[in-house]
């Protein structure tokens, strides 16, 4: 089906970022095409017969037709063959996805309300972003600290529940360098929709560099945050209650009043937004003067700053 490879048809699917993607998509396309053909045959046939054999006069009588063995065999057997093809094909792809390669690069994944941590054997740790080499099998060994989450990367066509008290695994081999979105796809509470992460696929040499040069080795999140705070925030914010260009960040209280008189709760999401996009909610009495930090901090650094500010309360 030529049109299934057009840009238009492809735009319905996420990019194909792993070796599984094209296999999964081929099976999916087969199912779509088979379903569309079956739909036209069944609905089309129904409409055609309804028109052709409609009752025209009161005297019309339906012929006595008990059954047609050949026809009934065919309309059972052909769908059976199609379903068995889908089953067999699906089984082959699924089996490959569930057979973990022995030589895979392994990363531990810990899900918790509502973020993802990634732990590497070298001791590197990241939050909200995972780095992997392109063109090599990567195995994820996953568990949860609280409830059931689910690790879903549409571009790789992989998805697996992440369960407290046990390990579940996934593997993939990325085919493209780039950033790919991870979602939590098991409802896990208030922050479920914000439980996101990015897969950064790097060429092997850049990946080695990244793996070996951990600027935050041995530091806690709050220590990383203190570091960043000193470089980027301290010019305008005190770590006491005293105001500078912006508010002092100690003892912020439970909520804050905005310019329009409304109040918002000070929680991780408020802090995150106020760092990435400060103009969104300006505290009453302050100018809209802060640089947005969108795109300038890694998730680890951002979480670090948030943890550091939480520690000032
Ligand atoms: Cu974690 Cu939904």
PDB file of C-alpha atoms and ligand atoms in Angstrom:
ATOM      1  CA  UNK A   1       0.000   0.000   0.000  1.00  0.00           C
ATOM      2  CA  UNK A   2       2.010   2.955  -1.304  1.00  0.00           C
ATOM      3  CA  UNK A   3      -0.009   5.623   0.527  1.00  0.00           C
ATOM      4  CA  UNK A   4       0.878   4.137   3.902  1.00  0.00           C
ATOM      5  CA  UNK A   5       4.434   5.373   3.398  1.00  0.00           C
ATOM      6  CA  UNK A   6       3.465   8.911   2.472  1.00  0.00           C
ATOM      7  CA  UNK A   7       4.268  11.767   4.823  1.00  0.00           C
ATOM      8  CA  UNK A   8       0.553  12.197   5.408  1.00  0.00           C
ATOM      9  CA  UNK A   9       0.025   8.624   6.563  1.00  0.00           C
ATOM     10  CA  UNK A  10       3.225   8.717   8.626  1.00  0.00           C
ATOM     11  CA  UNK A  11       2.075  11.845  10.403  1.00  0.00           C
ATOM     12  CA  UNK A  12      -0.462   9.702  12.267  1.00  0.00           C
ATOM     13  CA  UNK A  13       2.320   7.726  13.937  1.00  0.00           C
ATOM     14  CA  UNK A  14       5.170   8.840  16.211  1.00  0.00           C
ATOM     15  CA  UNK A  15       8.657   8.897  14.639  1.00  0.00           C
ATOM     16  CA  UNK A  16      10.284   5.503  14.293  1.00  0.00           C
ATOM     17  CA  UNK A  17      13.152   5.723  16.775  1.00  0.00           C
ATOM     18  CA  UNK A  18      14.040   2.079  17.457  1.00  0.00           C
ATOM     19  CA  UNK A  19      14.497  -1.191  15.626  1.00  0.00           C
ATOM     20  CA  UNK A  20      11.075  -2.307  16.897  1.00  0.00           C
ATOM     21  CA  UNK A  21       9.259   0.669  15.436  1.00  0.00           C
ATOM     22  CA  UNK A  22       9.218  -0.348  11.773  1.00  0.00           C
ATOM     23  CA  UNK A  23       8.317  -3.963  12.644  1.00  0.00           C
ATOM     24  CA  UNK A  24       5.480  -2.875  14.889  1.00  0.00           C
ATOM     25  CA  UNK A  25       4.259  -0.344  12.326  1.00  0.00           C
ATOM     26  CA  UNK A  26       4.292  -2.905   9.511  1.00  0.00           C
ATOM     27  CA  UNK A  27       2.063  -5.206  11.563  1.00  0.00           C
ATOM     28  CA  UNK A  28      -0.158  -2.303  12.492  1.00  0.00           C
ATOM     29  CA  UNK A  29      -0.484  -1.229   8.864  1.00  0.00           C
ATOM     30  CA  UNK A  30      -1.412  -4.767   7.873  1.00  0.00           C
ATOM     31  CA  UNK A  31      -4.168  -4.758  10.480  1.00  0.00           C
ATOM     32  CA  UNK A  32      -5.457  -1.372   9.373  1.00  0.00           C
ATOM     33  CA  UNK A  33      -5.522  -2.402   5.704  1.00  0.00           C
ATOM     34  CA  UNK A  34      -7.143  -5.789   6.470  1.00  0.00           C
ATOM     35  CA  UNK A  35      -9.748  -4.073   8.661  1.00  0.00           C
ATOM     36  CA  UNK A  36     -10.537  -1.408   6.062  1.00  0.00           C
ATOM     37  CA  UNK A  37     -10.958  -4.031   3.327  1.00  0.00           C
ATOM     38  CA  UNK A  38     -13.138  -6.189   5.592  1.00  0.00           C
ATOM     39  CA  UNK A  39     -15.175  -3.140   6.544  1.00  0.00           C
ATOM     40  CA  UNK A  40     -15.820  -2.247   2.874  1.00  0.00           C
ATOM     41  CA  UNK A  41     -16.716  -5.861   2.051  1.00  0.00           C
ATOM     42  CA  UNK A  42     -19.142  -6.257   4.935  1.00  0.00           C
ATOM     43  CA  UNK A  43     -20.775  -2.815   4.981  1.00  0.00           C
ATOM     44  CA  UNK A  44     -20.557  -2.456   1.182  1.00  0.00           C
ATOM     45  CA  UNK A  45     -22.056  -5.906   0.664  1.00  0.00           C
ATOM     46  CA  UNK A  46     -24.818  -5.149   3.129  1.00  0.00           C
ATOM     47  CA  UNK A  47     -25.748  -1.889   1.409  1.00  0.00           C
ATOM     48  CA  UNK A  48     -25.543  -3.504  -2.022  1.00  0.00           C
ATOM     49  CA  UNK A  49     -27.838  -6.411  -1.084  1.00  0.00           C
ATOM     50  CA  UNK A  50     -30.240  -4.155   0.766  1.00  0.00           C
ATOM     51  CA  UNK A  51     -30.695  -2.075  -2.374  1.00  0.00           C
ATOM     52  CA  UNK A  52     -30.633  -4.891  -4.910  1.00  0.00           C
ATOM     53  CA  UNK A  53     -33.030  -7.222  -3.099  1.00  0.00           C
ATOM     54  CA  UNK A  54     -35.256  -4.658  -1.443  1.00  0.00           C
ATOM     55  CA  UNK A  55     -38.963  -5.389  -1.425  1.00  0.00           C
ATOM     56  CA  UNK A  56     -40.511  -3.630  -4.402  1.00  0.00           C
ATOM     57  CA  UNK A  57     -44.115  -4.796  -4.279  1.00  0.00           C
ATOM     58  CA  UNK A  58     -46.287  -6.443  -1.649  1.00  0.00           C
ATOM     59  CA  UNK A  59     -46.128  -9.634  -3.673  1.00  0.00           C
ATOM     60  CA  UNK A  60     -42.364 -10.021  -3.451  1.00  0.00           C
ATOM     61  CA  UNK A  61     -41.388 -13.155  -1.599  1.00  0.00           C
ATOM     62  CA  UNK A  62     -37.976 -14.219  -0.380  1.00  0.00           C
ATOM     63  CA  UNK A  63     -36.745 -17.471  -1.876  1.00  0.00           C
ATOM     64  CA  UNK A  64     -36.202 -20.339   0.553  1.00  0.00           C
ATOM     65  CA  UNK A  65     -32.399 -20.393   1.088  1.00  0.00           C
ATOM     66  CA  UNK A  66     -31.317 -22.622   4.014  1.00  0.00           C
ATOM     67  CA  UNK A  67     -27.543 -22.220   3.714  1.00  0.00           C
ATOM     68  CA  UNK A  68     -24.575 -22.282   1.414  1.00  0.00           C
ATOM     69  CA  UNK A  69     -21.817 -24.534   2.710  1.00  0.00           C
ATOM     70  CA  UNK A  70     -19.062 -23.267   0.390  1.00  0.00           C
ATOM     71  CA  UNK A  71     -19.785 -19.627   1.172  1.00  0.00           C
ATOM     72  CA  UNK A  72     -20.015 -20.206   4.908  1.00  0.00           C
ATOM     73  CA  UNK A  73     -16.753 -22.102   4.890  1.00  0.00           C
ATOM     74  CA  UNK A  74     -14.998 -19.306   3.031  1.00  0.00           C
ATOM     75  CA  UNK A  75     -16.221 -16.457   5.200  1.00  0.00           C
ATOM     76  CA  UNK A  76     -15.079 -18.365   8.263  1.00  0.00           C
ATOM     77  CA  UNK A  77     -11.838 -19.730   6.898  1.00  0.00           C
ATOM     78  CA  UNK A  78     -10.460 -16.566   5.268  1.00  0.00           C
ATOM     79  CA  UNK A  79     -10.843 -14.447   8.438  1.00  0.00           C
ATOM     80  CA  UNK A  80      -9.356 -17.354  10.418  1.00  0.00           C
ATOM     81  CA  UNK A  81      -6.272 -17.305   8.196  1.00  0.00           C
ATOM     82  CA  UNK A  82      -5.985 -13.518   8.543  1.00  0.00           C
ATOM     83  CA  UNK A  83      -6.270 -13.735  12.340  1.00  0.00           C
ATOM     84  CA  UNK A  84      -3.660 -16.493  12.467  1.00  0.00           C
ATOM     85  CA  UNK A  85      -1.311 -14.348  10.355  1.00  0.00           C
ATOM     86  CA  UNK A  86      -1.780 -11.466  12.822  1.00  0.00           C
ATOM     87  CA  UNK A  87      -1.236 -13.836  15.746  1.00  0.00           C
ATOM     88  CA  UNK A  88       1.903 -15.429  14.277  1.00  0.00           C
ATOM     89  CA  UNK A  89       3.387 -12.152  13.124  1.00  0.00           C
ATOM     90  CA  UNK A  90       2.574 -10.473  16.451  1.00  0.00           C
ATOM     91  CA  UNK A  91       4.073 -13.385  18.349  1.00  0.00           C
ATOM     92  CA  UNK A  92       7.366 -13.128  16.441  1.00  0.00           C
ATOM     93  CA  UNK A  93       7.674  -9.376  17.116  1.00  0.00           C
ATOM     94  CA  UNK A  94       6.571  -9.700  20.735  1.00  0.00           C
ATOM     95  CA  UNK A  95       8.941 -12.573  21.363  1.00  0.00           C
ATOM     96  CA  UNK A  96      11.840 -10.482  20.108  1.00  0.00           C
ATOM     97  CA  UNK A  97      10.798  -7.590  22.341  1.00  0.00           C
ATOM     98  CA  UNK A  98      10.589  -9.835  25.406  1.00  0.00           C
ATOM     99  CA  UNK A  99      13.906 -11.626  24.819  1.00  0.00           C
ATOM    100  CA  UNK A 100      16.515  -9.497  26.565  1.00  0.00           C
ATOM    101  CA  UNK A 101      19.831  -9.433  24.703  1.00  0.00           C
ATOM    102  CA  UNK A 102      22.774 -10.603  26.826  1.00  0.00           C
ATOM    103  CA  UNK A 103      25.109  -7.839  25.710  1.00  0.00           C
ATOM    104  CA  UNK A 104      22.740  -4.942  26.387  1.00  0.00           C
ATOM    105  CA  UNK A 105      23.808  -1.736  28.115  1.00  0.00           C
ATOM    106  CA  UNK A 106      21.825  -1.793  31.350  1.00  0.00           C
ATOM    107  CA  UNK A 107      20.184   1.120  33.109  1.00  0.00           C
ATOM    108  CA  UNK A 108      18.110   0.915  36.272  1.00  0.00           C
ATOM    109  CA  UNK A 109      14.860   2.859  36.220  1.00  0.00           C
ATOM    110  CA  UNK A 110      13.023   3.882  39.379  1.00  0.00           C
ATOM    111  CA  UNK A 111       9.535   5.310  39.085  1.00  0.00           C
ATOM    112  CA  UNK A 112       7.948   7.246  41.912  1.00  0.00           C
ATOM    113  CA  UNK A 113       5.306   9.899  42.352  1.00  0.00           C
ATOM    114  CA  UNK A 114       5.879  11.667  40.006  1.00  0.00           C
ATOM    115  CA  UNK A 115       9.201  11.387  38.326  1.00  0.00           C
ATOM    116  CA  UNK A 116      11.657   8.916  36.889  1.00  0.00           C
ATOM    117  CA  UNK A 117      15.182   8.284  38.218  1.00  0.00           C
ATOM    118  CA  UNK A 118      17.813   6.552  36.128  1.00  0.00           C
ATOM    119  CA  UNK A 119      20.813   4.823  37.689  1.00  0.00           C
ATOM    120  CA  UNK A 120      23.861   3.773  35.693  1.00  0.00           C
ATOM    121  CA  UNK A 121      26.412   1.158  36.669  1.00  0.00           C
ATOM    122  CA  UNK A 122      29.131   3.818  36.598  1.00  0.00           C
ATOM    123  CA  UNK A 123      27.350   5.519  39.489  1.00  0.00           C
ATOM    124  CA  UNK A 124      25.839   8.315  37.401  1.00  0.00           C
ATOM    125  CA  UNK A 125      22.297   9.171  38.282  1.00  0.00           C
ATOM    126  CA  UNK A 126      19.791  11.270  36.435  1.00  0.00           C
ATOM    127  CA  UNK A 127      16.275  12.412  37.059  1.00  0.00           C
ATOM    128  CA  UNK A 128      13.738  13.001  34.311  1.00  0.00           C
ATOM    129  CA  UNK A 129      16.173  12.182  31.533  1.00  0.00           C
ATOM    130  CA  UNK A 130      17.946   9.048  30.427  1.00  0.00           C
ATOM    131  CA  UNK A 131      21.002   8.996  28.179  1.00  0.00           C
ATOM    132  CA  UNK A 132      21.647   6.028  25.898  1.00  0.00           C
ATOM    133  CA  UNK A 133      23.979   5.217  22.998  1.00  0.00           C
ATOM    134  CA  UNK A 134      22.560   4.947  19.481  1.00  0.00           C
ATOM    135  CA  UNK A 135      22.666   1.631  17.617  1.00  0.00           C
ATOM    136  CA  UNK A 136      23.243  -0.551  20.681  1.00  0.00           C
ATOM    137  CA  UNK A 137      20.801  -2.636  22.678  1.00  0.00           C
ATOM    138  CA  UNK A 138      19.787  -0.997  25.945  1.00  0.00           C
ATOM    139  CA  UNK A 139      18.031  -2.894  28.727  1.00  0.00           C
ATOM    140  CA  UNK A 140      15.962  -1.139  31.352  1.00  0.00           C
ATOM    141  CA  UNK A 141      15.606  -2.796  34.752  1.00  0.00           C
ATOM    142  CA  UNK A 142      12.662  -1.093  36.327  1.00  0.00           C
ATOM    143  CA  UNK A 143      10.957  -0.844  39.680  1.00  0.00           C
ATOM    144  CA  UNK A 144       8.739   1.559  41.593  1.00  0.00           C
ATOM    145  CA  UNK A 145       9.003   3.079  45.055  1.00  0.00           C
ATOM    146  CA  UNK A 146       5.271   3.527  45.563  1.00  0.00           C
ATOM    147  CA  UNK A 147       2.486   2.623  43.165  1.00  0.00           C
ATOM    148  CA  UNK A 148       2.293   1.053  39.719  1.00  0.00           C
ATOM    149  CA  UNK A 149       3.617   3.288  36.974  1.00  0.00           C
ATOM    150  CA  UNK A 150       4.213   2.416  33.354  1.00  0.00           C
ATOM    151  CA  UNK A 151       7.175   3.345  31.179  1.00  0.00           C
ATOM    152  CA  UNK A 152       6.103   4.297  27.665  1.00  0.00           C
ATOM    153  CA  UNK A 153       8.262   5.651  24.843  1.00  0.00           C
ATOM    154  CA  UNK A 154       6.053   5.964  21.760  1.00  0.00           C
ATOM    155  CA  UNK A 155       8.937   6.569  19.333  1.00  0.00           C
ATOM    156  CA  UNK A 156      10.491   3.249  20.390  1.00  0.00           C
ATOM    157  CA  UNK A 157       7.116   1.442  20.534  1.00  0.00           C
ATOM    158  CA  UNK A 158       7.922   0.123  24.012  1.00  0.00           C
ATOM    159  CA  UNK A 159       5.721   0.123  27.088  1.00  0.00           C
ATOM    160  CA  UNK A 160       5.937  -1.802  30.339  1.00  0.00           C
ATOM    161  CA  UNK A 161       4.422  -1.578  33.804  1.00  0.00           C
ATOM    162  CA  UNK A 162       6.766  -0.512  36.602  1.00  0.00           C
ATOM    163  CA  UNK A 163       5.719  -2.280  39.774  1.00  0.00           C
ATOM    164  CA  UNK A 164       6.748  -1.833  43.427  1.00  0.00           C
ATOM    165  CA  UNK A 165       8.486  -4.814  45.023  1.00  0.00           C
ATOM    166  CA  UNK A 166       9.727  -6.416  41.814  1.00  0.00           C
ATOM    167  CA  UNK A 167      11.681  -5.769  38.635  1.00  0.00           C
ATOM    168  CA  UNK A 168      10.218  -5.577  35.184  1.00  0.00           C
ATOM    169  CA  UNK A 169      12.389  -5.185  32.104  1.00  0.00           C
ATOM    170  CA  UNK A 170      12.311  -3.632  28.673  1.00  0.00           C
ATOM    171  CA  UNK A 171      14.857  -3.387  25.918  1.00  0.00           C
ATOM    172  CA  UNK A 172      15.297  -1.365  22.768  1.00  0.00           C
ATOM    173  CA  UNK A 173      17.893  -0.330  20.260  1.00  0.00           C
ATOM    174  CA  UNK A 174      17.652   3.291  19.223  1.00  0.00           C
ATOM    175  CA  UNK A 175      18.180   3.954  15.520  1.00  0.00           C
ATOM    176  CA  UNK A 176      18.279   7.740  15.603  1.00  0.00           C
ATOM    177  CA  UNK A 177      20.204  10.324  17.570  1.00  0.00           C
ATOM    178  CA  UNK A 178      17.832  12.760  19.233  1.00  0.00           C
ATOM    179  CA  UNK A 179      15.430  13.338  22.111  1.00  0.00           C
ATOM    180  CA  UNK A 180      12.376  11.165  22.604  1.00  0.00           C
ATOM    181  CA  UNK A 181       9.480  11.594  25.006  1.00  0.00           C
ATOM    182  CA  UNK A 182       8.724   9.174  27.836  1.00  0.00           C
ATOM    183  CA  UNK A 183       5.289   9.100  29.420  1.00  0.00           C
ATOM    184  CA  UNK A 184       3.914   7.405  32.503  1.00  0.00           C
ATOM    185  CA  UNK A 185       0.980   5.504  31.115  1.00  0.00           C
ATOM    186  CA  UNK A 186      -0.552   3.991  34.232  1.00  0.00           C
ATOM    187  CA  UNK A 187      -2.706   6.372  36.247  1.00  0.00           C
ATOM    188  CA  UNK A 188      -0.757   6.978  39.451  1.00  0.00           C
ATOM    189  CA  UNK A 189      -2.341  10.008  41.125  1.00  0.00           C
ATOM    190  CA  UNK A 190      -2.398  13.802  40.856  1.00  0.00           C
ATOM    191  CA  UNK A 191       0.909  14.224  39.069  1.00  0.00           C
ATOM    192  CA  UNK A 192       0.452  11.341  36.619  1.00  0.00           C
ATOM    193  CA  UNK A 193       0.247  13.530  33.518  1.00  0.00           C
ATOM    194  CA  UNK A 194       3.384  15.403  34.586  1.00  0.00           C
ATOM    195  CA  UNK A 195       5.380  12.212  35.131  1.00  0.00           C
ATOM    196  CA  UNK A 196       7.488  12.702  32.032  1.00  0.00           C
ATOM    197  CA  UNK A 197      11.062  12.068  30.988  1.00  0.00           C
ATOM    198  CA  UNK A 198      13.246  12.414  27.918  1.00  0.00           C
ATOM    199  CA  UNK A 199      15.401   9.767  26.291  1.00  0.00           C
ATOM    200  CA  UNK A 200      18.543  11.411  24.929  1.00  0.00           C
ATOM    201  CA  UNK A 201      20.071   9.164  22.282  1.00  0.00           C
ATOM    202  CA  UNK A 202      23.740  10.049  21.720  1.00  0.00           C
ATOM    203  CA  UNK A 203      26.480   8.769  19.419  1.00  0.00           C
ATOM    204  CA  UNK A 204      28.739   6.349  21.307  1.00  0.00           C
ATOM    205  CA  UNK A 205      31.671   8.784  21.787  1.00  0.00           C
ATOM    206  CA  UNK A 206      29.426  11.544  23.137  1.00  0.00           C
ATOM    207  CA  UNK A 207      27.703   8.993  25.323  1.00  0.00           C
ATOM    208  CA  UNK A 208      31.049   7.848  26.780  1.00  0.00           C
ATOM    209  CA  UNK A 209      31.926  11.459  27.480  1.00  0.00           C
ATOM    210  CA  UNK A 210      28.644  11.965  29.227  1.00  0.00           C
ATOM    211  CA  UNK A 211      28.944   8.764  31.226  1.00  0.00           C
ATOM    212  CA  UNK A 212      32.461   9.473  32.442  1.00  0.00           C
ATOM    213  CA  UNK A 213      32.232  13.181  33.119  1.00  0.00           C
ATOM    214  CA  UNK A 214      29.653  13.559  35.830  1.00  0.00           C
ATOM    215  CA  UNK A 215      29.912  17.130  37.080  1.00  0.00           C
ATOM    216  CA  UNK A 216      27.733  16.290  40.062  1.00  0.00           C
ATOM    217  CA  UNK A 217      29.338  13.040  41.142  1.00  0.00           C
ATOM    218  CA  UNK A 218      28.525  12.192  44.746  1.00  0.00           C
ATOM    219  CA  UNK A 219      26.314  15.243  45.290  1.00  0.00           C
ATOM    220  CA  UNK A 220      22.758  15.071  46.563  1.00  0.00           C
ATOM    221  CA  UNK A 221      20.010  16.770  44.570  1.00  0.00           C
ATOM    222  CA  UNK A 222      19.941  19.662  47.034  1.00  0.00           C
ATOM    223  CA  UNK A 223      23.724  20.071  46.770  1.00  0.00           C
ATOM    224  CA  UNK A 224      23.464  20.188  42.991  1.00  0.00           C
ATOM    225  CA  UNK A 225      20.738  22.788  43.439  1.00  0.00           C
ATOM    226  CA  UNK A 226      22.880  24.881  45.754  1.00  0.00           C
ATOM    227  CA  UNK A 227      25.603  24.832  43.129  1.00  0.00           C
ATOM    228  CA  UNK A 228      23.267  26.023  40.362  1.00  0.00           C
ATOM    229  CA  UNK A 229      21.648  28.517  42.677  1.00  0.00           C
ATOM    230  CA  UNK A 230      24.996  30.164  43.347  1.00  0.00           C
ATOM    231  CA  UNK A 231      25.704  30.500  39.621  1.00  0.00           C
ATOM    232  CA  UNK A 232      22.330  31.477  38.265  1.00  0.00           C
ATOM    233  CA  UNK A 233      19.908  32.626  40.957  1.00  0.00           C
ATOM    234  CA  UNK A 234      21.872  34.316  43.752  1.00  0.00           C
ATOM    235  CA  UNK A 235      22.239  37.613  41.870  1.00  0.00           C
ATOM    236  CA  UNK A 236      18.509  38.248  42.275  1.00  0.00           C
ATOM    237  CA  UNK A 237      17.330  36.011  45.118  1.00  0.00           C
ATOM    238  CA  UNK A 238      18.430  35.794  48.736  1.00  0.00           C
ATOM    239  CA  UNK A 239      18.283  32.500  50.531  1.00  0.00           C
ATOM    240  CA  UNK A 240      16.810  34.362  53.487  1.00  0.00           C
ATOM    241  CA  UNK A 241      13.413  36.048  53.702  1.00  0.00           C
ATOM    242  CA  UNK A 242      14.919  39.367  52.660  1.00  0.00           C
ATOM    243  CA  UNK A 243      13.964  40.603  49.190  1.00  0.00           C
ATOM    244  CA  UNK A 244      16.504  41.429  46.495  1.00  0.00           C
ATOM    245  CA  UNK A 245      15.427  41.961  42.850  1.00  0.00           C
ATOM    246  CA  UNK A 246      13.100  39.027  43.385  1.00  0.00           C
ATOM    247  CA  UNK A 247      11.627  37.582  46.566  1.00  0.00           C
ATOM    248  CA  UNK A 248      13.847  36.010  49.218  1.00  0.00           C
ATOM    249  CA  UNK A 249      13.280  32.294  49.013  1.00  0.00           C
ATOM    250  CA  UNK A 250      13.356  31.183  52.642  1.00  0.00           C
ATOM    251  CA  UNK A 251      10.090  30.553  54.506  1.00  0.00           C
ATOM    252  CA  UNK A 252       7.830  31.094  51.512  1.00  0.00           C
ATOM    253  CA  UNK A 253       4.775  29.761  53.318  1.00  0.00           C
ATOM    254  CA  UNK A 254       2.116  27.562  51.807  1.00  0.00           C
ATOM    255  CA  UNK A 255       0.845  29.977  49.190  1.00  0.00           C
ATOM    256  CA  UNK A 256       1.704  33.232  47.509  1.00  0.00           C
ATOM    257  CA  UNK A 257      -0.363  36.191  46.324  1.00  0.00           C
ATOM    258  CA  UNK A 258      -0.083  37.165  42.666  1.00  0.00           C
ATOM    259  CA  UNK A 259      -0.399  40.594  41.017  1.00  0.00           C
ATOM    260  CA  UNK A 260      -4.115  40.081  40.311  1.00  0.00           C
ATOM    261  CA  UNK A 261      -4.826  39.216  43.945  1.00  0.00           C
ATOM    262  CA  UNK A 262      -5.283  35.480  43.347  1.00  0.00           C
ATOM    263  CA  UNK A 263      -3.389  32.976  45.433  1.00  0.00           C
ATOM    264  CA  UNK A 264      -1.493  29.903  44.332  1.00  0.00           C
ATOM    265  CA  UNK A 265      -0.053  27.079  46.376  1.00  0.00           C
ATOM    266  CA  UNK A 266       3.733  26.904  46.533  1.00  0.00           C
ATOM    267  CA  UNK A 267       4.584  23.366  45.541  1.00  0.00           C
ATOM    268  CA  UNK A 268       7.076  21.683  43.236  1.00  0.00           C
ATOM    269  CA  UNK A 269       5.018  22.529  40.169  1.00  0.00           C
ATOM    270  CA  UNK A 270       4.791  26.194  41.119  1.00  0.00           C
ATOM    271  CA  UNK A 271       8.546  26.356  41.677  1.00  0.00           C
ATOM    272  CA  UNK A 272       9.206  24.545  38.425  1.00  0.00           C
ATOM    273  CA  UNK A 273       7.034  26.927  36.427  1.00  0.00           C
ATOM    274  CA  UNK A 274       8.488  29.969  38.157  1.00  0.00           C
ATOM    275  CA  UNK A 275      11.974  28.851  37.154  1.00  0.00           C
ATOM    276  CA  UNK A 276      11.211  27.799  33.582  1.00  0.00           C
ATOM    277  CA  UNK A 277       8.642  30.457  32.738  1.00  0.00           C
ATOM    278  CA  UNK A 278       8.649  33.118  35.473  1.00  0.00           C
ATOM    279  CA  UNK A 279       6.239  35.482  33.692  1.00  0.00           C
ATOM    280  CA  UNK A 280       3.384  32.979  34.077  1.00  0.00           C
ATOM    281  CA  UNK A 281       2.725  33.785  37.741  1.00  0.00           C
ATOM    282  CA  UNK A 282       4.395  36.920  39.086  1.00  0.00           C
ATOM    283  CA  UNK A 283       4.354  37.439  42.841  1.00  0.00           C
ATOM    284  CA  UNK A 284       2.525  40.630  43.881  1.00  0.00           C
ATOM    285  CA  UNK A 285       4.795  43.639  44.144  1.00  0.00           C
ATOM    286  CA  UNK A 286       7.603  42.325  41.934  1.00  0.00           C
ATOM    287  CA  UNK A 287       8.568  43.250  38.369  1.00  0.00           C
ATOM    288  CA  UNK A 288       8.465  40.723  35.547  1.00  0.00           C
ATOM    289  CA  UNK A 289      12.237  40.805  35.407  1.00  0.00           C
ATOM    290  CA  UNK A 290      13.479  37.241  35.530  1.00  0.00           C
ATOM    291  CA  UNK A 291      15.041  35.376  32.598  1.00  0.00           C
ATOM    292  CA  UNK A 292      13.115  32.226  31.704  1.00  0.00           C
ATOM    293  CA  UNK A 293      15.296  29.164  32.292  1.00  0.00           C
ATOM    294  CA  UNK A 294      13.380  26.980  29.847  1.00  0.00           C
ATOM    295  CA  UNK A 295      15.877  24.766  28.026  1.00  0.00           C
ATOM    296  CA  UNK A 296      18.846  25.906  30.122  1.00  0.00           C
ATOM    297  CA  UNK A 297      18.773  23.433  32.984  1.00  0.00           C
ATOM    298  CA  UNK A 298      18.823  19.667  32.828  1.00  0.00           C
ATOM    299  CA  UNK A 299      16.079  17.856  34.729  1.00  0.00           C
ATOM    300  CA  UNK A 300      18.674  16.902  37.319  1.00  0.00           C
ATOM    301  CA  UNK A 301      19.677  20.547  37.801  1.00  0.00           C
ATOM    302  CA  UNK A 302      16.078  21.715  37.867  1.00  0.00           C
ATOM    303  CA  UNK A 303      15.074  19.077  40.434  1.00  0.00           C
ATOM    304  CA  UNK A 304      18.189  20.062  42.374  1.00  0.00           C
ATOM    305  CA  UNK A 305      17.225  23.744  42.528  1.00  0.00           C
ATOM    306  CA  UNK A 306      13.681  22.834  43.563  1.00  0.00           C
ATOM    307  CA  UNK A 307      14.980  20.536  46.307  1.00  0.00           C
ATOM    308  CA  UNK A 308      17.391  23.243  47.466  1.00  0.00           C
ATOM    309  CA  UNK A 309      14.593  25.828  47.679  1.00  0.00           C
ATOM    310  CA  UNK A 310      12.412  23.321  49.532  1.00  0.00           C
ATOM    311  CA  UNK A 311      15.263  22.916  52.011  1.00  0.00           C
ATOM    312  CA  UNK A 312      15.130  26.636  52.801  1.00  0.00           C
ATOM    313  CA  UNK A 313      11.582  26.424  54.121  1.00  0.00           C
TER     314      UNK A 313
HETATM  315 CU1  LIG B   1       3.354   7.349  37.234  1.00  0.00          CU
HETATM  316 CU2  LIG B   1       1.267   7.613  36.075  1.00  0.00          CU
END
